[in-house]
Short mmCIF file of C-alpha atoms in Angstrom, two decimals:
data_model
loop_
_atom_site.label_atom_id
_atom_site.label_comp_id
_atom_site.label_asym_id
_atom_site.label_seq_id
_atom_site.Cartn_x
_atom_site.Cartn_y
_atom_site.Cartn_z
CA UNK A 604 0.07 -0.06 0.05
CA UNK A 605 3.07 2.21 0.10
CA UNK A 606 2.09 3.12 -3.24
CA UNK A 607 -1.54 4.51 -2.72
CA UNK A 608 -3.15 1.26 -4.13
CA UNK A 609 -4.66 -1.37 -2.55
CA UNK A 610 -4.86 -5.22 -4.22
CA UNK A 611 -8.96 -5.22 -6.19
CA UNK A 612 -10.96 -7.26 -4.29
CA UNK A 613 -13.66 -10.03 -5.99
CA UNK A 614 -16.40 -10.93 -4.33
CA UNK A 615 -16.97 -14.48 -4.86
CA UNK A 616 -20.72 -14.85 -4.78
CA UNK A 617 -24.04 -13.99 -3.63
CA UNK A 618 -24.81 -10.16 -2.91
CA UNK A 619 -23.29 -7.56 -2.06
CA UNK A 620 -24.74 -6.19 1.70
CA UNK A 621 -24.06 -3.54 3.70
CA UNK A 622 -22.17 -6.66 6.34
CA UNK A 623 -20.13 -7.73 3.21
CA UNK A 624 -18.99 -4.36 2.60
CA UNK A 625 -18.05 -3.87 5.66
CA UNK A 626 -16.30 -6.86 6.49
CA UNK A 627 -14.64 -7.69 3.04
CA UNK A 628 -14.06 -3.98 2.34
CA UNK A 629 -13.56 -1.68 5.15
CA UNK A 630 -12.54 -3.27 7.70
CA UNK A 631 -9.90 -6.03 5.22
CA UNK A 632 -8.62 -2.81 3.14
CA UNK A 633 -10.46 1.09 3.55
CA UNK A 634 -9.43 0.77 7.95
CA UNK A 635 -5.42 -0.11 6.83
CA UNK A 636 -5.67 1.86 3.73
CA UNK A 637 -6.77 4.80 6.55
CA UNK A 638 -4.41 4.12 9.15
CA UNK A 639 -1.43 4.28 6.10
CA UNK A 640 -2.46 7.78 4.68
CA UNK A 641 -3.51 9.32 8.17
CA UNK A 642 -6.08 11.80 9.62
CA UNK A 643 -6.20 13.08 5.79
CA UNK A 644 -7.79 10.07 4.39
CA UNK A 645 -11.07 10.86 3.23
CA UNK A 646 -13.41 7.55 1.79
CA UNK A 647 -15.11 7.89 -1.43
CA UNK A 648 -18.00 6.17 -2.07
CA UNK A 649 -21.07 6.10 -4.99
CA UNK A 650 -23.74 5.79 -2.43
CA UNK A 651 -24.70 2.23 -2.91
CA UNK A 652 -27.28 1.05 -0.52
CA UNK A 653 -24.39 -1.13 1.13
CA UNK A 654 -22.50 1.92 1.46
CA UNK A 655 -25.38 3.79 3.27
CA UNK A 656 -26.02 0.60 5.95
CA UNK A 657 -26.64 2.05 9.01
CA UNK A 658 -23.60 -0.54 10.46
CA UNK A 659 -21.51 0.78 7.58
CA UNK A 660 -21.83 4.52 9.23
CA UNK A 661 -21.89 3.03 12.67
CA UNK A 662 -18.09 1.40 11.73
CA UNK A 663 -17.05 4.43 9.86
CA UNK A 664 -17.59 6.59 13.06
CA UNK A 665 -16.17 4.29 15.16
CA UNK A 666 -12.56 3.76 13.02
CA UNK A 667 -13.02 7.85 12.16
CA UNK A 668 -13.08 7.18 9.23
CA UNK A 669 -14.15 10.73 6.99
CA UNK A 670 -16.62 9.81 4.01
CA UNK A 671 -16.81 12.41 0.95
CA UNK A 672 -20.22 13.91 0.49
CA UNK A 673 -21.76 13.13 -2.86
CA UNK A 674 -24.91 14.16 -3.65
CA UNK A 675 -27.83 10.74 -4.90
CA UNK A 676 -27.66 9.51 -8.47
CA UNK A 677 -25.01 12.09 -9.76
CA UNK A 678 -21.75 10.63 -11.97
CA UNK A 679 -21.37 13.43 -13.16
CA UNK A 680 -19.90 14.51 -9.35
CA UNK A 681 -18.14 11.60 -9.10
CA UNK A 682 -14.84 10.70 -10.59
CA UNK A 683 -15.17 7.25 -9.85
CA UNK A 684 -18.10 6.52 -12.53
CA UNK A 685 -15.21 8.06 -15.25
CA UNK A 686 -13.16 5.20 -14.32
CA UNK A 687 -15.91 2.33 -14.41
CA UNK A 688 -16.85 3.88 -18.30
CA UNK A 689 -13.13 3.62 -19.17
CA UNK A 690 -13.11 0.52 -17.62
CA UNK A 691 -16.20 -1.01 -19.57
CA UNK A 692 -14.70 0.65 -22.74
CA UNK A 693 -11.58 -1.68 -22.33
CA UNK A 694 -13.11 -4.70 -21.71
CA UNK A 695 -15.99 -4.34 -24.39
CA UNK A 696 -12.72 -4.53 -26.87
CA UNK A 697 -11.13 -7.53 -25.54
CA UNK A 698 -11.24 -9.55 -27.85
CA UNK A 699 -12.27 -13.13 -27.24
CA UNK A 700 -14.90 -11.18 -24.83
CA UNK A 701 -15.09 -11.95 -20.54
CA UNK A 702 -16.77 -14.86 -19.34
CA UNK A 703 -17.60 -15.60 -16.09
CA UNK A 704 -15.12 -17.60 -13.96
CA UNK A 705 -17.63 -20.42 -12.42
CA UNK A 706 -15.50 -22.43 -10.25
#
């Protein structure tokens, strides 16, 4: 994490819930990354339902992790949407096209 990057996390199966988001992302990655960055760290998410669960709010508060405020449904104000767009375009050009990795 010294280069400002974290590993990509892939949810194996099932729906992403507030509990899974807290347990698999916030506790495992964001908490450590915040510790490495320091008190100026601000978490940016995209207002998805799991990100706004009450238990997530409580976790962030207990860990003193600040969240960047974004208006709901405002992709033009959220830079991560540009990343998703670029990723989608890159995937669309792959030959052969991507497939689901079922185990």
